[in-house]
XYZ file of C-alpha atoms in Angstrom:
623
model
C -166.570 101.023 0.734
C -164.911 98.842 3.737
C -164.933 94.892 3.800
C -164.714 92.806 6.310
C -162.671 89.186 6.265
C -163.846 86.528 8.437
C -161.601 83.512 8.892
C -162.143 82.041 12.306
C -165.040 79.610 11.929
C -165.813 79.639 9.010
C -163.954 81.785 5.931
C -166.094 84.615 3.803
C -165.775 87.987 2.972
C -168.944 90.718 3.447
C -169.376 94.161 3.377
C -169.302 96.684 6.369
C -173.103 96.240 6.438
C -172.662 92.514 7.328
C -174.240 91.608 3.751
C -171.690 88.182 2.817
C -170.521 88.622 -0.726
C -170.843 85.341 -2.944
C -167.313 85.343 -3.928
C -165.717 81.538 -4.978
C -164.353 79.983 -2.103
C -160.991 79.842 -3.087
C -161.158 83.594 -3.529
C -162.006 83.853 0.022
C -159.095 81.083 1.113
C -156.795 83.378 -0.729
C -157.739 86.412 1.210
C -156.931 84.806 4.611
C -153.242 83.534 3.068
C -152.560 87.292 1.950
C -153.846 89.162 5.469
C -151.757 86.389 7.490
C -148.793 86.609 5.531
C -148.541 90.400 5.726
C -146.390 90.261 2.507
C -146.655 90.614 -1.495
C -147.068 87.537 -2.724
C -146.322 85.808 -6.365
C -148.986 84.829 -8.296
C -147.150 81.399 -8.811
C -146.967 81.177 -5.007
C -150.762 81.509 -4.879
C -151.902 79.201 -7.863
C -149.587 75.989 -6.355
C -150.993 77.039 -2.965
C -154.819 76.994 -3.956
C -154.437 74.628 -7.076
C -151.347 72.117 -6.057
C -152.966 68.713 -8.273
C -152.351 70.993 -11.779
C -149.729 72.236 -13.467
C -148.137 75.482 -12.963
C -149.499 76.948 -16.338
C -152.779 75.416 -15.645
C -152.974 76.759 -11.553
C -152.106 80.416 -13.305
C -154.966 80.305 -15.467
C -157.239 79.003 -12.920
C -156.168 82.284 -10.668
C -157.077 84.397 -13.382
C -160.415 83.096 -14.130
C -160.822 82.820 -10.460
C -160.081 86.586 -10.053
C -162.272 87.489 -12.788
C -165.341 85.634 -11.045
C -164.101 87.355 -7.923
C -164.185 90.735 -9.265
C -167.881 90.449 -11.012
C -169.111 89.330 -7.024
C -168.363 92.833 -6.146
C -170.438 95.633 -5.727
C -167.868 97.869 -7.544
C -166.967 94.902 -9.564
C -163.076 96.116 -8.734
C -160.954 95.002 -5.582
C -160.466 97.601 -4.137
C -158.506 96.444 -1.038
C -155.837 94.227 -3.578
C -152.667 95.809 -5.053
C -152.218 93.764 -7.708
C -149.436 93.839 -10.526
C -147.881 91.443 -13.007
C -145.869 89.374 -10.418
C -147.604 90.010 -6.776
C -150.438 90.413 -4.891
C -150.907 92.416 -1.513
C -153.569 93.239 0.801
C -154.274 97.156 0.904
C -154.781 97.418 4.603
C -157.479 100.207 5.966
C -159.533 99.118 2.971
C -159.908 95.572 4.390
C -160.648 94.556 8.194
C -160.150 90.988 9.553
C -161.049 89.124 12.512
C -157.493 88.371 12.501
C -157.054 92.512 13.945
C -157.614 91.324 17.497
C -153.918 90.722 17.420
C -153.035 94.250 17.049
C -154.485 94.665 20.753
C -151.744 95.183 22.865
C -151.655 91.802 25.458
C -154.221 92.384 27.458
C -157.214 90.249 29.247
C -159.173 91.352 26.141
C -157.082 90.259 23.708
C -156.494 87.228 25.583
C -160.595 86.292 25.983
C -160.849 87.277 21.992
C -158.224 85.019 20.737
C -159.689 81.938 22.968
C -163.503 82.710 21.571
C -161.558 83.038 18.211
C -159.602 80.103 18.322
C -162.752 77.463 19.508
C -164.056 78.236 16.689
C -160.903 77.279 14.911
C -158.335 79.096 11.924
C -159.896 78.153 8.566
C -161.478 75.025 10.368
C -162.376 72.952 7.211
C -158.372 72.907 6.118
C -155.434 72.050 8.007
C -155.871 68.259 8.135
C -154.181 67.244 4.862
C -150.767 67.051 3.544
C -151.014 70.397 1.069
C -148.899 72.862 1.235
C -152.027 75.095 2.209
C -152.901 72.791 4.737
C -149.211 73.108 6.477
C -149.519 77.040 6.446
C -153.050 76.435 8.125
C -151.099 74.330 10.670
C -148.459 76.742 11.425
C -150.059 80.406 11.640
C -152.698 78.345 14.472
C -149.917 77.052 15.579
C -148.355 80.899 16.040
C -152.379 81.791 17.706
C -151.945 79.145 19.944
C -148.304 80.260 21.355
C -149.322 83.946 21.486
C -152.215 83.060 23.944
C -150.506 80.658 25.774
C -147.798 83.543 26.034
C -150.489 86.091 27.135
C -151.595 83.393 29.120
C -148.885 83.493 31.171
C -148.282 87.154 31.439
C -151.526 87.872 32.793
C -150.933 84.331 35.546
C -147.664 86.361 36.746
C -149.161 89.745 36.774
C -150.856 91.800 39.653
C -154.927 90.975 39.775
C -154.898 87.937 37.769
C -157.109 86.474 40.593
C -160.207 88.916 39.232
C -159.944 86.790 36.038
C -159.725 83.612 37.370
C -162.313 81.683 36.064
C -161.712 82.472 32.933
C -157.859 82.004 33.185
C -158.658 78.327 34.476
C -161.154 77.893 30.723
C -157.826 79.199 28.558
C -155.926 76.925 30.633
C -157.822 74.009 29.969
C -158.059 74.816 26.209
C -154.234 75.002 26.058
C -154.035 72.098 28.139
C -156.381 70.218 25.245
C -153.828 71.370 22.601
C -150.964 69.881 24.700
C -151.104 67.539 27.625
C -147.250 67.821 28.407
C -147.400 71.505 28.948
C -146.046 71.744 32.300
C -146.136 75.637 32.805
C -149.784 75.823 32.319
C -150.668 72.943 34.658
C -149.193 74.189 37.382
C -150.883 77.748 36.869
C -154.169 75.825 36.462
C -153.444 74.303 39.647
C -152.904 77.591 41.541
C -156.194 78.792 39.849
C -158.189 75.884 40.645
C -156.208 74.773 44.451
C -154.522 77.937 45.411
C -153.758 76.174 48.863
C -152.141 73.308 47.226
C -148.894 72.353 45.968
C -148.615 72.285 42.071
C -147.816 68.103 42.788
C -150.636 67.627 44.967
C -153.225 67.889 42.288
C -151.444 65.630 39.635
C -151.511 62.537 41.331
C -155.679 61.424 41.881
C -154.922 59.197 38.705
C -152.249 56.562 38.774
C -149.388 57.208 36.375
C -149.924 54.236 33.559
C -148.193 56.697 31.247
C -145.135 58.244 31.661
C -145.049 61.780 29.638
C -142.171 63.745 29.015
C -142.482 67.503 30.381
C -143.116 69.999 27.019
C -140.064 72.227 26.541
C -141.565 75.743 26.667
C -141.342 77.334 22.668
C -139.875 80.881 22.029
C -142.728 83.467 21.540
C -144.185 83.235 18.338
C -146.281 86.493 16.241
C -148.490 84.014 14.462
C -147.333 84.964 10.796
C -145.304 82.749 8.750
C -142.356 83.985 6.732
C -142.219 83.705 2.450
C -139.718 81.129 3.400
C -141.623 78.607 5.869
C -145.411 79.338 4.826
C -145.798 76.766 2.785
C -142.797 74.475 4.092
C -143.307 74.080 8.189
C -145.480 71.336 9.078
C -145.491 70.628 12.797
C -146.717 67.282 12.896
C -147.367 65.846 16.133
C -144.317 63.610 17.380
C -145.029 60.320 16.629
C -142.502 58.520 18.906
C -144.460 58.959 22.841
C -147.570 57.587 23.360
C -150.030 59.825 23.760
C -152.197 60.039 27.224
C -155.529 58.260 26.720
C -158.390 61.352 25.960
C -161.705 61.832 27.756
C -164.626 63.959 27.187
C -167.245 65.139 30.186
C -170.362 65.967 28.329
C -172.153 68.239 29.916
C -176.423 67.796 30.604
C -178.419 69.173 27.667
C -181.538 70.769 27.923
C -183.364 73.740 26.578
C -185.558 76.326 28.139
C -186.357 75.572 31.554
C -185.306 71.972 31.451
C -181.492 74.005 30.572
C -181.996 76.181 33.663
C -182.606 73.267 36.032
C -179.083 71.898 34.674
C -177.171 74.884 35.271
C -175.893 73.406 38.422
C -174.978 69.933 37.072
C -173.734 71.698 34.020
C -171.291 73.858 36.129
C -170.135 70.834 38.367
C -169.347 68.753 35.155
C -167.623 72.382 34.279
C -165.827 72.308 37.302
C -164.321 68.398 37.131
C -163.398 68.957 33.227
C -160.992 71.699 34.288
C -160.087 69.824 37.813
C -158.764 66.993 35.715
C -156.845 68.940 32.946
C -153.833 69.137 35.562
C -153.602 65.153 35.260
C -150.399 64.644 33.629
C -151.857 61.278 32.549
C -154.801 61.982 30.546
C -155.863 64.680 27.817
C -159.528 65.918 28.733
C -161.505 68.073 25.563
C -161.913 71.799 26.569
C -165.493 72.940 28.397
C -166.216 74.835 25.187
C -165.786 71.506 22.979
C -167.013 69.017 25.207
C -170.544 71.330 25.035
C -170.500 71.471 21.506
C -170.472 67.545 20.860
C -172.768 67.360 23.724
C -175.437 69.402 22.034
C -174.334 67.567 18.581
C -176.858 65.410 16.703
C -173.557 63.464 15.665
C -172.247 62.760 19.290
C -170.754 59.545 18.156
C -169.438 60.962 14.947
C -167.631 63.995 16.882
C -166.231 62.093 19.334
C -164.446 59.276 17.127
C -162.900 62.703 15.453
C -161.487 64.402 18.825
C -159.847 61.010 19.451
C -162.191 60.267 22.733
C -161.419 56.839 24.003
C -163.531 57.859 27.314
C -166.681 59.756 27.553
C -168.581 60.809 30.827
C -172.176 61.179 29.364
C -174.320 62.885 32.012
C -178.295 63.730 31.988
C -180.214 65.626 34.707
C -183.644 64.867 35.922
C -185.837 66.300 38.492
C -183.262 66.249 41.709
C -180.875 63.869 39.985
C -177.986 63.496 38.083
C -176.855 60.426 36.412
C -173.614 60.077 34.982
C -172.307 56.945 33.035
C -168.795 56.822 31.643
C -168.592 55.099 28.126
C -165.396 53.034 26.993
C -165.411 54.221 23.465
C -163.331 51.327 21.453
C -165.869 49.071 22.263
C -168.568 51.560 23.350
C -169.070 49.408 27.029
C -170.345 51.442 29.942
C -167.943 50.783 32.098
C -169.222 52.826 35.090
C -172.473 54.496 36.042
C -174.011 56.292 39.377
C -176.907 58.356 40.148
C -176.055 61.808 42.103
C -179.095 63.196 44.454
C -179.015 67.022 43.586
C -179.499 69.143 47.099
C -180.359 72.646 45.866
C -179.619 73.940 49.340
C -176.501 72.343 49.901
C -174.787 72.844 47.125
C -171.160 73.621 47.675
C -170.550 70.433 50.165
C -172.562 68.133 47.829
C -170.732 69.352 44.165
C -167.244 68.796 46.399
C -168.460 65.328 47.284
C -169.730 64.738 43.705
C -166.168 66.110 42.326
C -164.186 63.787 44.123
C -166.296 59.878 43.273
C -166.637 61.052 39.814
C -162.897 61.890 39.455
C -162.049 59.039 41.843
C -164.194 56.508 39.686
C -162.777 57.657 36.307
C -158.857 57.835 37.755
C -160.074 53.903 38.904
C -161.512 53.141 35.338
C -158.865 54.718 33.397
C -156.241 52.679 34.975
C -158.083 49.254 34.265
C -159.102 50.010 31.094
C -155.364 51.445 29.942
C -153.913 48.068 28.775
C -156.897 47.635 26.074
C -157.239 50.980 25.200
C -152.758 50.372 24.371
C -154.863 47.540 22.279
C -156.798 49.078 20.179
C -154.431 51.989 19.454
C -151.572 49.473 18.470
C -154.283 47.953 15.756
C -155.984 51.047 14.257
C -157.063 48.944 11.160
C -158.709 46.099 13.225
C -160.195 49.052 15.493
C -161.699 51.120 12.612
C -163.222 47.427 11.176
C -164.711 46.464 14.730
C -166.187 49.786 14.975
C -167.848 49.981 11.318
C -169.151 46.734 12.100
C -170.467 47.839 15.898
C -172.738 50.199 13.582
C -174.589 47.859 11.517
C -175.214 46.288 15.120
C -177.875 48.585 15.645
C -180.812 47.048 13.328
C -181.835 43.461 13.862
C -182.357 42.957 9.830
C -180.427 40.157 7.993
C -178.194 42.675 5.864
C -177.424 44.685 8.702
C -175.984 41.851 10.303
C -173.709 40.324 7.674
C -172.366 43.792 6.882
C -171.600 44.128 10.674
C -169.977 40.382 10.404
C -167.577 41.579 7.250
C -167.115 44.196 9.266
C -165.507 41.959 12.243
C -164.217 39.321 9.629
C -162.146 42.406 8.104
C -161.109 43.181 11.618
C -159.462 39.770 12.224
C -157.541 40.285 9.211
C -155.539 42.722 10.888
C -155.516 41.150 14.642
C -156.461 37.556 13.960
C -157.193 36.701 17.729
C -159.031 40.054 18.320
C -161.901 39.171 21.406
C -164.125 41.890 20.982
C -164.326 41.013 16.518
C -164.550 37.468 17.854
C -167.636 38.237 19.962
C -169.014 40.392 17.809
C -168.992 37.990 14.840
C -170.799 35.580 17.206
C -173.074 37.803 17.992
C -174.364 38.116 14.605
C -174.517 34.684 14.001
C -176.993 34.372 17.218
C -178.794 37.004 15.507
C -179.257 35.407 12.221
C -180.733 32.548 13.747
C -183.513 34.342 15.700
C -183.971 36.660 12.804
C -184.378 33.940 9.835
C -186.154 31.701 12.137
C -185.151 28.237 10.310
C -183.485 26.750 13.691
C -180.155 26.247 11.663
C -178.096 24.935 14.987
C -174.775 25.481 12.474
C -175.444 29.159 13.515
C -175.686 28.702 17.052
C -172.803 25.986 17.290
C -170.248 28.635 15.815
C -171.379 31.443 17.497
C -170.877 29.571 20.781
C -167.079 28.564 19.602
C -166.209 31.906 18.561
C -167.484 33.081 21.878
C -165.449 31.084 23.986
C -162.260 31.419 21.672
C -163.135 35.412 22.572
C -162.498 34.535 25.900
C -159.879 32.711 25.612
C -157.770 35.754 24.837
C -159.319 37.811 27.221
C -160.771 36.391 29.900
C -162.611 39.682 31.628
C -164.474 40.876 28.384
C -167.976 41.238 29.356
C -169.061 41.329 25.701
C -167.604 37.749 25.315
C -169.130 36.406 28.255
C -172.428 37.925 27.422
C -171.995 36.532 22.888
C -171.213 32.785 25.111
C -174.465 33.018 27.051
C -176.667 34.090 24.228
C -175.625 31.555 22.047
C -175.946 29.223 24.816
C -179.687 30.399 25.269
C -180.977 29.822 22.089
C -179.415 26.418 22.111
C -181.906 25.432 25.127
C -178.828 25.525 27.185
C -180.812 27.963 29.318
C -178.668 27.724 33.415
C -175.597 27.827 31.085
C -176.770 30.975 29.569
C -177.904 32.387 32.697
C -174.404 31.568 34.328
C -172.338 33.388 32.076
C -174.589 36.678 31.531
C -174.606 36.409 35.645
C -170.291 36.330 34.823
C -171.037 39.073 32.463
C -172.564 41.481 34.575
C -170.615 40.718 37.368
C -167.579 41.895 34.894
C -169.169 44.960 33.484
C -172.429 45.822 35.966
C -172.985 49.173 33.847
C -172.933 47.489 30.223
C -176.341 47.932 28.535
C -175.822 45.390 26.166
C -175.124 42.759 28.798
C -178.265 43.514 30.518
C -180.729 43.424 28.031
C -179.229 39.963 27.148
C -179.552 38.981 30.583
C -182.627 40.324 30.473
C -183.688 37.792 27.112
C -182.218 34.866 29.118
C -184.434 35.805 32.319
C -187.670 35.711 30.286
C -187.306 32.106 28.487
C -186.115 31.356 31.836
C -189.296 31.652 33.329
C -188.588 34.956 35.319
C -190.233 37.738 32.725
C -190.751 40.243 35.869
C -187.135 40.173 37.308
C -186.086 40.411 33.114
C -188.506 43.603 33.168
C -186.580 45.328 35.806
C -183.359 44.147 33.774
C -184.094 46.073 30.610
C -185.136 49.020 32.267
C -181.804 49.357 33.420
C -180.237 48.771 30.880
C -182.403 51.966 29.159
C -181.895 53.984 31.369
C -178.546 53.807 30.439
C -178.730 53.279 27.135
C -181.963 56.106 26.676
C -181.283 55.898 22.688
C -181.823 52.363 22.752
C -181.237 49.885 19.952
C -184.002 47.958 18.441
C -182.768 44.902 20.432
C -183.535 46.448 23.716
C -187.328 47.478 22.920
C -187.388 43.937 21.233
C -186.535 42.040 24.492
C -188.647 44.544 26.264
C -191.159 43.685 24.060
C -191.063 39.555 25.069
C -190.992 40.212 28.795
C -194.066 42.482 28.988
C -196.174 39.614 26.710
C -195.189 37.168 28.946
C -196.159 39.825 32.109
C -199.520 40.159 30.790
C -199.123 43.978 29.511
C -199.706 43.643 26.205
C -200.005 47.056 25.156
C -196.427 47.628 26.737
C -194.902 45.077 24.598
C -196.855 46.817 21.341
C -195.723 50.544 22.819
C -191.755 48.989 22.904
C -191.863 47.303 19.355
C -193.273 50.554 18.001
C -190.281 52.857 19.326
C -187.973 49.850 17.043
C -186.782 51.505 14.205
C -187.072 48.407 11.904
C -189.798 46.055 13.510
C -189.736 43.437 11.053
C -188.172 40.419 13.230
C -190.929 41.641 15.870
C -194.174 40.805 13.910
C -194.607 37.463 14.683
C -194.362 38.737 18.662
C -197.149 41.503 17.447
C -199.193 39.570 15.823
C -199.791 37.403 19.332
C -200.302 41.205 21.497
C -202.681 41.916 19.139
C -204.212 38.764 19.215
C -204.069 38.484 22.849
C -205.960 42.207 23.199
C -208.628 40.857 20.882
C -207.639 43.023 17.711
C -207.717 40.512 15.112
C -208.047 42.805 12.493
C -204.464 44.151 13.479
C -203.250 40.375 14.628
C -203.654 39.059 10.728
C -201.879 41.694 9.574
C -198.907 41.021 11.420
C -199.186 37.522 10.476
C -199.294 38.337 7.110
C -196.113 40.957 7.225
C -194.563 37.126 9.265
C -195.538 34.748 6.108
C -194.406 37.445 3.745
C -191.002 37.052 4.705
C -191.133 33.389 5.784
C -193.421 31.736 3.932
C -192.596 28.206 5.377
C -192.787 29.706 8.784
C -195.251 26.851 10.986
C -196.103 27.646 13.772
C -195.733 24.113 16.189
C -191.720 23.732 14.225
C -191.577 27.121 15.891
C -192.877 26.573 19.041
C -190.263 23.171 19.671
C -187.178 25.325 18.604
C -187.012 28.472 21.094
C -185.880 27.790 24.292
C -188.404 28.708 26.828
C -188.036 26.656 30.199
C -191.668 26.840 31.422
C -194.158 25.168 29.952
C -196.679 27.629 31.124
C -194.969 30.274 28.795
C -194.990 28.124 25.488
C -198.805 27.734 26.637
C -199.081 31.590 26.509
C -197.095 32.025 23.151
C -199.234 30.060 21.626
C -202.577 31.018 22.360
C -201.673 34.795 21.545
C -200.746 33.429 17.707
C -203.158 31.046 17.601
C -205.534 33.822 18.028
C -203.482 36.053 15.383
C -204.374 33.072 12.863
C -201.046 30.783 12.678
């Protein structure tokens, strides 16, 4: 009976009939260290390689309880494809096959598309990211992959009728180009693949060289097995002394079914820029392959903090258009949005035009935003706090927000004059006082300090701007407010969150309509909005008259708690009084002082007409 190894993607062993054998995972770990190494190898090699935290005597007689375990999973309950004595261990090859066998292919255009299919998946992808000896090996045989495709690579780039394979040429090119930025060779083949007409220099100079890289000296061809000596000893650690180019993701439209098939075009254009901008010298863009996986992801956020994204192009087709919006991920700020009419008939002339202001606008955006994205990487402990704390941001409940403030607080432990921690701690002390609804001013007074001392050390952060003018709202200071969200936007005119606050200070300033078309924008760039956005939706449609609106936007809130009172008055207002009370008993539940006139005199609404309406819509929810 034949087995089969798997160890790209994932790591288990089956039979020849595909049926995956429940061996322990170690077992299977094992297996992959013995095909790569091509070698006998010592059982003491093999327990301090799978069990490094024990002792030596104790590693040995975890291999031998292992291998008894792994011997009962088989059908034969022998290993057949092991030769095993008192000292070593070998694979038996012809009793064993591997996905590791595409490398017995002689270098061909087939053994060049296998290895790149083989190596998106990734070499034994849940190890390699530790300090282990195991974890080194990991690191150096995908190390060897990734030098014998780049070498095939280039073989096939200087051989006769590479042009038939030239699309896919230009994807392996941008996957080695993910692996390593400063690999000269391969950019300037990319650039004959993608430009044939144009000079290798010509296409590396759209973005405006903030960061000088070194040119990659080109390695010696490498077989992709380690020797006994260096298998558990090389660890080629990434060099730590040159800064590394800023990284960007293009996430290609999503879709399924038909709605997929109408983004085939988009999808293909974003395609097209991706590997356009992987021969910039100045940035790292994730591979096509990778940059579809994350896009598809239901942890988009969570996969994109791990591939070391500091920009994102998020893009979403619908009907004739596509809208793209690129995201500043240290402090998650749009900083640049447009919406693309799609021409189905004109295709070729409109995706050229497309290319060029998308790549123009991010070259433009990646330049300004350089010197804080140099920021954040020189304080990776004050980043990592901001960002934790950015995540509690996205409930409007009182623990939420005073985990997001440690969050910040922990930040300026590390950076004490950090602006966007600043901000953000002043945002959740703006927050606290709409939420708890006592009118403590204390609240209001700091958050308004810490706002300004935000801009004080940088004086073009929209997000400070916008923490000063919401603090500056709820303290009646309502022109002031509008003022600096007006400085806000005029900083950042694609940040959501600056909108929707702008949005809040247009509907207690007596302009709920012009606030309506406010937070729509801001949705529409923000589609998974946070409960804050449907909340100030919420207030301007009351105030419009659509009651049923506001009801329809506090429902889509994922905690509507601070909304109830604000419910309780739709309901009223629509004559459902049943409904109204309830609300206004969820309201006194969790404020049981709450009075309805104190409340009334403390939020800032400028027109009188507007206090008029509040009222009557809780007076007839029973307040």
């Amino acid at each position: 009976m034949k087995y089969y190894l798997t160890v790209f993607g994932d790591c288990h062993l089956a039979q020849s009939d595909h049926n995956m054998l429940r061996i322990p995972a170690q077992a299977a770990v094992m297996l992959a260290y013995l095909y790569g190494c091509e070698r006998p190898v010592s059982r003491q090699e093999l327990a301090k390689l799978l069990w490094p935290q024990v002792t030596q005597s104790a590693a040995l007689t975890n291999l031998r309880s292992m291998m008894r375990r792994f011997a009962a999973q088989m059908p034969t309950k022998t290993i057949n494809f092991l030769t095993i004595d008192d000292r070593y261990l070998q694979i038996t090859r012809g009793k064993l096959d591997c996905d590791l066998d595409l490398l017995d292919q002689p270098g061909s255009m087939q053994r060049l598309s296998d290895l790149n299919e083989a190596l998106h998946k990734g070499f034994l992808p849940s190890l390699g990211t530790g300090g282990s000896d195991l974890d080194k090996w990991v690191r150096t045989y995908q190390a060897g992959l990734f030098d014998i495709l780049r070498n095939d690579f280039l073989k096939i780039c200087g051989s006769e009728g590479f042009w038939e394979n030239r699309q896919q040429l230009k994807h392996v090119a941008a996957f080695l180009l993910d692996q390593d930025p400063r690999d000269e060779e391969v950019r300037n083949h990319l650039a004959k693949l993608t430009r044939p007409s144009a000079s290798p220099a010509s296409t590396t100079n759209k973005i405006h060289s903030f960061i000088e890289l070194p040119k990659r000296p080109v390695p010696a061809a490498a077989n992709g097995q380690s020797s006994p000596d260096t298998s558990t000893q090389t660890n080629p650690e990434p060099d730590n002394a040159q800064t590394p180019p800023p990284r960007i993701a293009l996430l290609p439209p999503g879709g399924l079914g038909e709605e997929a098939q109408q983004s085939n075009i988009a999808t293909a254009l974003i395609e097209d820029i991706t590997i356009s901008l992987c021969g910039e010298r100045e940035i790292s863009v994730v591979a096509p392959y990778t940059s579809q996986k994350i896009a598809t992801s239901d942890d988009k956020a969570g996969l994109l903090e791990k591939h070391k994204v500091a920009f994102a192009l998020d893009t979403r087709k619908t009907n004739d258009e596509l809208f793209a919006q690129l995201v500043f991920m240290p402090s998650d700020e749009t900083i640049w949005a447009h919406r693309f009419q799609l021409d189905a008939g004109n295709s070729a002339d409109q995706r050229s035009l497309i290319q060029d202001a998308i790549q123009a606008s991010i070259a433009k955006q990646i330049t300004m935003h350089s010197p804080y994205l140099n920021e954040f990487n020189s304080n990776p402990d004050a980043y990592y706090s901001y960002l934790h704390g950015l995540q509690n941001l996205s409930g409007m409940t009182l623990p939420a927000l005073r985990r997001a403030r440690k969050h910040f607080k922990d930040a300026l432990k590390y950076q004490p004059r950090f602006a966007p921690a600043l901000a953000g701690i002043a945002r959740t002390l703006s927050m606290e006082w709409v939420v708890t609804a006592r009118g403590d001013n204390n609240l209001l007074e700091e958050a308004e300090r810490l706002a300004r001392l935000a801009i004080e050390q940088d004086q073009a952060s929209a997000g400070a701007f916008k923490e000063l003018g919401v603090s500056q709202l709820y303290m009646g200071k309502i022109d002031d407010s509008l003022g600096s969200l007006h400085q806000a936007e005029n900083l950042s005119p694609h940040y959501a969150d600056v909108l929707c606050s702008y949005a809040d200070s247009l509907t207690h300033g007596g302009t709920p309509a012009l606030a309506i078309e406010k937070i729509n924008s801001a949705i529409s760039f923000n589609p998974l909005a946070p409960d804050t956005y449907h909340w100030t939706a919420a207030g301007a449609s009351y105030f419009i008259g659509e009651y049923q609106q506001a009801l329809d936007h506090i429902k889509k809130m994922k905690d509507s708690s601070s909304a109830f009172r604000l419910a309780a008055a739709c309901w009223g207002m629509l004559g459902q009084t049943t409904k109204a009370r309830s609300c206004r008993q969820r309201v006194l539940k969790d404020n049981p002082d709450f009075d309805l006139e104190s409340w009334l005199a403390m939020i800032p609404i400028k027109e009188k007409w507007q206090i008029e309406h509040y009222r009557e819509g809780l007076l007839k929810a029973g307040f």
